[in-house]
Structure formats: structure tokens, C-alpha cells
Amino acid sequence: MTTVTLDALDLSALLCSRVCHDVISPVGAIVNGLEVLEDEDSAEMRDFALDLIRKSARQASARLQFARIAFGAAGSAGASIDLADAENVARGMFGDEKTQLTWSAPRALFPKNKVKLLLNLVVIAVTAIPRGGVIDVAVTGEGDAPLFVLTAKGAYARIPPHVEALIAGTPESGTVDAHAIQPFYAGLVARAAEMGVRFSIQGDTVTIRAEAAADAAEPDVQPDPDGDDNAI
């Protein structure tokens, strides 16, 4: 397959579209709540509007803080990001009634691109369980050679369509749009971090494993004959 490359303008435009898509819903809800406050005299409706504004403002803030690290130049003054900050933004973004997030990682500074990859893999793990469930994030090893293992368990779990080709930079369509930019970008970050990504599925559990590219090239387990195990 042909590897797809994007110039800087196209990449930045598509990432901006992705971030705007994530925040437009809560920002729109804030606007709706303000309109209700302006037009309604009912105390009940005004309380409803204030509650909507509070919840939507928290959601918009959480999504922007997540995007700042996962897609942006957070901590650009240095080359490392605290894993505790990554946990906080991941919980703010995805910790809700639909999805339960568990996190096991050392409290340490890790290279920026490795942390960005971890957060992008969390996004992919969420899409692997469209009806919600439990996502477990485990980080082991040192910052220069970590191992990330994310397991997503829930009803109708599946490896998201086309995600493996997009991470590899070889989408079947030969193009990348705003919908596909996140896994494509995850692949760019993985290569920059010199890490390989592997997906597998067994029953209602999808596992995403990321480690040093040389280690990922040679799996240490046999593929499950009832599942799917592929390296990127």
C-alpha cells in the first residue's frame, strides 16, 4: 500500500477540524442555556439553564485541556510531560457514566511524544467500545522504553474500522479526512516516538499494545485463533 503524507497546512487544518468538532457541542449548549436565561422568567427553567451551562462549560474545558496535550504543544518549553497530567485530562475527557477509566502508571515525566501517543490511544480505545464499558490503561517501564497496554471491554467491542491502516499511514482510500485524522495522527506520533502499535481482540475485549518499535515487530505471544492480532 502507498503511504499517505500530508503537508503541514493540511495536517493542521484537519487537526483543527477535529478539535472544533469536539468542542462545538458543549459550546453550543452554553449558548442555548444563555438564551434560556435571557428569555425565561420561570425559576425552574432558569435553574435548568444554569445547570446546563455549568455542565457544558466543564465539558468544553475538559475537551480543550485534553486536546492541548494530545494534539497540541502543551509543555513546549520542555521535552517531557507528567503522566499525572495525562491521567487528569483523560479522566476529565472520558470519565462519565458510559465509560469507566482505570489508570495504572508511575508518577513520572515521560517524553512528550510518548505521552501524546498514550492519550491518542485512549481515544481509539473509547471508539472500540461504542456502547461504553471499562477502559484500563497500564503504563510500565522507563520513559525511554515504556510499554503501554490499554484494554477496552464492553458490549459490541471491536477494533475500530480502518484504524490499523490509518495508524500505519496507509488508508485504503488513499486520503485522510477530518474523521480519520485522529488515528492517522496517532500513527505519526507513534513513529516519532519510535513505538509500534498492536491491536488484538478476544470476545468483548480489545487490547492495544504500544512499545518500542523493535519489540513490537516480534510479538511475544501466539495469536489467538479466535481473535485478531495485528502489528502496526
Short mmCIF file of N, CA and C in Angstrom, two decimals, residues 121-204:
data_model
loop_
_atom_site.label_atom_id
_atom_site.label_comp_id
_atom_site.label_asym_id
_atom_site.label_seq_id
_atom_site.Cartn_x
_atom_site.Cartn_y
_atom_site.Cartn_z
N LEU A 121 -4.13 6.90 21.97
CA LEU A 121 -4.58 5.51 22.05
C LEU A 121 -5.79 5.38 22.97
N VAL A 122 -5.89 6.22 23.98
CA VAL A 122 -7.09 6.23 24.82
C VAL A 122 -8.31 6.60 23.97
N VAL A 123 -8.16 7.60 23.09
CA VAL A 123 -9.25 7.98 22.20
C VAL A 123 -9.70 6.77 21.36
N ILE A 124 -8.74 6.06 20.82
CA ILE A 124 -9.06 4.90 19.98
C ILE A 124 -9.71 3.81 20.82
N ALA A 125 -9.24 3.62 22.05
CA ALA A 125 -9.84 2.61 22.93
C ALA A 125 -11.31 2.93 23.20
N VAL A 126 -11.63 4.20 23.34
CA VAL A 126 -13.03 4.59 23.57
C VAL A 126 -13.89 4.22 22.37
N THR A 127 -13.37 4.43 21.16
CA THR A 127 -14.14 4.10 19.96
C THR A 127 -14.27 2.60 19.77
N ALA A 128 -13.45 1.81 20.46
CA ALA A 128 -13.52 0.35 20.35
C ALA A 128 -14.72 -0.22 21.10
N ILE A 129 -15.28 0.54 22.03
CA ILE A 129 -16.46 0.09 22.78
C ILE A 129 -17.56 1.15 22.62
N PRO A 130 -18.25 1.15 21.48
CA PRO A 130 -19.20 2.22 21.16
C PRO A 130 -20.36 2.34 22.15
N ARG A 131 -20.66 1.28 22.88
CA ARG A 131 -21.75 1.34 23.85
C ARG A 131 -21.24 1.53 25.27
N GLY A 132 -19.97 1.86 25.40
CA GLY A 132 -19.40 2.10 26.71
C GLY A 132 -18.87 0.84 27.36
N GLY A 133 -18.25 1.01 28.50
CA GLY A 133 -17.67 -0.13 29.21
C GLY A 133 -16.52 0.33 30.08
N VAL A 134 -15.50 -0.50 30.17
CA VAL A 134 -14.35 -0.22 31.04
C VAL A 134 -13.09 -0.17 30.20
N ILE A 135 -12.30 0.89 30.39
CA ILE A 135 -11.01 1.02 29.73
C ILE A 135 -9.93 1.04 30.81
N ASP A 136 -8.99 0.11 30.70
CA ASP A 136 -7.89 0.04 31.64
C ASP A 136 -6.61 0.47 30.93
N VAL A 137 -5.93 1.45 31.50
CA VAL A 137 -4.67 1.96 30.95
C VAL A 137 -3.54 1.58 31.89
N ALA A 138 -2.57 0.85 31.37
CA ALA A 138 -1.43 0.43 32.19
C ALA A 138 -0.14 0.88 31.51
N VAL A 139 0.69 1.58 32.25
CA VAL A 139 1.99 2.05 31.75
C VAL A 139 3.07 1.45 32.64
N THR A 140 4.02 0.76 32.02
CA THR A 140 5.15 0.20 32.75
C THR A 140 6.43 0.55 32.01
N GLY A 141 7.56 0.34 32.68
CA GLY A 141 8.84 0.63 32.07
C GLY A 141 9.27 2.06 32.28
N GLU A 142 10.45 2.37 31.80
CA GLU A 142 11.01 3.71 31.92
C GLU A 142 10.55 4.59 30.77
N GLY A 143 10.77 5.89 30.93
CA GLY A 143 10.30 6.84 29.93
C GLY A 143 10.91 6.64 28.55
N ASP A 144 12.15 6.13 28.49
CA ASP A 144 12.78 5.97 27.19
C ASP A 144 12.35 4.68 26.49
N ALA A 145 11.76 3.73 27.25
CA ALA A 145 11.31 2.48 26.64
C ALA A 145 10.08 1.96 27.39
N PRO A 146 8.98 2.67 27.31
CA PRO A 146 7.79 2.25 28.06
C PRO A 146 6.99 1.18 27.33
N LEU A 147 6.08 0.58 28.06
CA LEU A 147 5.10 -0.32 27.48
C LEU A 147 3.72 0.19 27.87
N PHE A 148 2.89 0.43 26.88
CA PHE A 148 1.51 0.85 27.11
C PHE A 148 0.60 -0.33 26.76
N VAL A 149 -0.28 -0.70 27.67
CA VAL A 149 -1.28 -1.71 27.40
C VAL A 149 -2.64 -1.15 27.78
N LEU A 150 -3.50 -1.00 26.80
CA LEU A 150 -4.85 -0.49 27.03
C LEU A 150 -5.84 -1.59 26.68
N THR A 151 -6.73 -1.88 27.60
CA THR A 151 -7.77 -2.87 27.32
C THR A 151 -9.12 -2.17 27.41
N ALA A 152 -9.95 -2.39 26.40
CA ALA A 152 -11.29 -1.83 26.35
C ALA A 152 -12.28 -2.97 26.34
N LYS A 153 -13.12 -3.04 27.36
CA LYS A 153 -14.07 -4.13 27.48
C LYS A 153 -15.49 -3.59 27.52
N GLY A 154 -16.34 -4.09 26.65
CA GLY A 154 -17.72 -3.64 26.62
C GLY A 154 -18.50 -4.35 25.54
N ALA A 155 -19.81 -4.18 25.56
CA ALA A 155 -20.67 -4.81 24.56
C ALA A 155 -20.32 -4.31 23.17
N TYR A 156 -20.34 -5.23 22.22
CA TYR A 156 -20.06 -4.93 20.81
C TYR A 156 -18.65 -4.35 20.61
N ALA A 157 -17.71 -4.78 21.44
CA ALA A 157 -16.32 -4.33 21.28
C ALA A 157 -15.80 -4.77 19.91
N ARG A 158 -15.04 -3.89 19.28
CA ARG A 158 -14.40 -4.23 18.00
C ARG A 158 -13.22 -3.32 17.76
N ILE A 159 -12.27 -3.82 16.99
CA ILE A 159 -11.19 -2.94 16.55
C ILE A 159 -11.80 -1.95 15.58
N PRO A 160 -11.71 -0.65 15.85
CA PRO A 160 -12.37 0.33 15.00
C PRO A 160 -12.01 0.16 13.53
N PRO A 161 -12.99 0.27 12.65
CA PRO A 161 -12.74 0.07 11.21
C PRO A 161 -11.63 0.98 10.69
N HIS A 162 -10.74 0.40 9.92
CA HIS A 162 -9.68 1.11 9.20
C HIS A 162 -8.59 1.68 10.13
N VAL A 163 -8.72 1.48 11.46
CA VAL A 163 -7.78 2.16 12.36
C VAL A 163 -6.35 1.66 12.18
N GLU A 164 -6.19 0.37 11.91
CA GLU A 164 -4.84 -0.16 11.76
C GLU A 164 -4.15 0.41 10.53
N ALA A 165 -4.88 0.51 9.41
CA ALA A 165 -4.30 1.09 8.20
C ALA A 165 -4.00 2.57 8.39
N LEU A 166 -4.87 3.27 9.10
CA LEU A 166 -4.66 4.70 9.33
C LEU A 166 -3.44 4.94 10.21
N ILE A 167 -3.27 4.15 11.26
CA ILE A 167 -2.09 4.30 12.10
C ILE A 167 -0.83 3.99 11.32
N ALA A 168 -0.92 3.02 10.42
CA ALA A 168 0.24 2.68 9.59
C ALA A 168 0.50 3.74 8.52
N GLY A 169 -0.44 4.69 8.34
CA GLY A 169 -0.27 5.72 7.31
C GLY A 169 -0.63 5.25 5.93
N THR A 170 -1.39 4.14 5.84
CA THR A 170 -1.75 3.57 4.53
C THR A 170 -3.26 3.37 4.44
N PRO A 171 -4.05 4.43 4.55
CA PRO A 171 -5.50 4.26 4.46
C PRO A 171 -5.91 3.68 3.12
N GLU A 172 -6.93 2.81 3.14
CA GLU A 172 -7.37 2.15 1.92
C GLU A 172 -7.82 3.15 0.86
N SER A 173 -8.42 4.25 1.30
CA SER A 173 -8.92 5.25 0.35
C SER A 173 -7.80 6.06 -0.29
N GLY A 174 -6.61 6.03 0.32
CA GLY A 174 -5.51 6.83 -0.18
C GLY A 174 -5.58 8.29 0.22
N THR A 175 -6.58 8.64 1.04
CA THR A 175 -6.74 10.01 1.50
C THR A 175 -7.08 10.00 2.99
N VAL A 176 -6.96 11.17 3.62
CA VAL A 176 -7.30 11.31 5.04
C VAL A 176 -8.21 12.52 5.18
N ASP A 177 -9.36 12.33 5.85
CA ASP A 177 -10.27 13.44 6.09
C ASP A 177 -10.34 13.74 7.58
N ALA A 178 -11.21 14.68 7.96
CA ALA A 178 -11.29 15.10 9.36
C ALA A 178 -11.73 13.96 10.26
N HIS A 179 -12.53 13.04 9.73
CA HIS A 179 -13.00 11.91 10.53
C HIS A 179 -11.86 10.95 10.84
N ALA A 180 -10.92 10.81 9.90
CA ALA A 180 -9.85 9.83 10.03
C ALA A 180 -8.56 10.43 10.58
N ILE A 181 -8.52 11.73 10.80
CA ILE A 181 -7.25 12.37 11.13
C ILE A 181 -6.70 11.91 12.49
N GLN A 182 -7.56 11.59 13.45
CA GLN A 182 -7.05 11.25 14.78
C GLN A 182 -6.20 9.98 14.77
N PRO A 183 -6.69 8.83 14.24
CA PRO A 183 -5.81 7.66 14.21
C PRO A 183 -4.61 7.85 13.28
N PHE A 184 -4.79 8.60 12.19
CA PHE A 184 -3.65 8.88 11.31
C PHE A 184 -2.59 9.67 12.07
N TYR A 185 -3.02 10.68 12.83
CA TYR A 185 -2.10 11.46 13.64
C TYR A 185 -1.44 10.60 14.72
N ALA A 186 -2.21 9.67 15.30
CA ALA A 186 -1.63 8.76 16.29
C ALA A 186 -0.47 7.97 15.69
N GLY A 187 -0.62 7.57 14.43
CA GLY A 187 0.46 6.87 13.76
C GLY A 187 1.68 7.74 13.56
N LEU A 188 1.47 9.01 13.20
CA LEU A 188 2.59 9.93 13.06
C LEU A 188 3.34 10.07 14.39
N VAL A 189 2.58 10.21 15.48
CA VAL A 189 3.20 10.36 16.80
C VAL A 189 3.93 9.08 17.19
N ALA A 190 3.33 7.92 16.89
CA ALA A 190 3.98 6.65 17.22
C ALA A 190 5.33 6.52 16.54
N ARG A 191 5.38 6.90 15.27
CA ARG A 191 6.65 6.80 14.55
C ARG A 191 7.66 7.81 15.09
N ALA A 192 7.18 9.01 15.45
CA ALA A 192 8.08 10.00 16.04
C ALA A 192 8.62 9.51 17.39
N ALA A 193 7.80 8.76 18.11
CA ALA A 193 8.20 8.23 19.42
C ALA A 193 8.94 6.90 19.29
N GLU A 194 9.08 6.42 18.06
CA GLU A 194 9.74 5.14 17.78
C GLU A 194 9.07 3.99 18.53
N MET A 195 7.74 3.98 18.46
CA MET A 195 6.95 2.93 19.09
C MET A 195 6.03 2.27 18.07
N GLY A 196 5.84 0.98 18.23
CA GLY A 196 4.91 0.25 17.39
C GLY A 196 3.62 0.00 18.13
N VAL A 197 2.53 -0.13 17.40
CA VAL A 197 1.21 -0.32 18.00
C VAL A 197 0.60 -1.61 17.48
N ARG A 198 0.07 -2.41 18.38
CA ARG A 198 -0.53 -3.70 18.03
C ARG A 198 -1.94 -3.78 18.60
N PHE A 199 -2.87 -4.31 17.79
CA PHE A 199 -4.25 -4.49 18.22
C PHE A 199 -4.56 -5.98 18.29
N SER A 200 -5.39 -6.36 19.25
CA SER A 200 -5.92 -7.71 19.29
C SER A 200 -7.31 -7.66 19.91
N ILE A 201 -8.11 -8.67 19.61
CA ILE A 201 -9.46 -8.74 20.17
C ILE A 201 -9.77 -10.16 20.55
N GLN A 202 -10.40 -10.32 21.69
CA GLN A 202 -10.85 -11.62 22.15
C GLN A 202 -12.17 -11.42 22.88
N GLY A 203 -13.23 -11.96 22.32
CA GLY A 203 -14.54 -11.79 22.93
C GLY A 203 -14.94 -10.33 22.95
N ASP A 204 -15.26 -9.84 24.14
CA ASP A 204 -15.71 -8.45 24.27
C ASP A 204 -14.60 -7.52 24.73
#
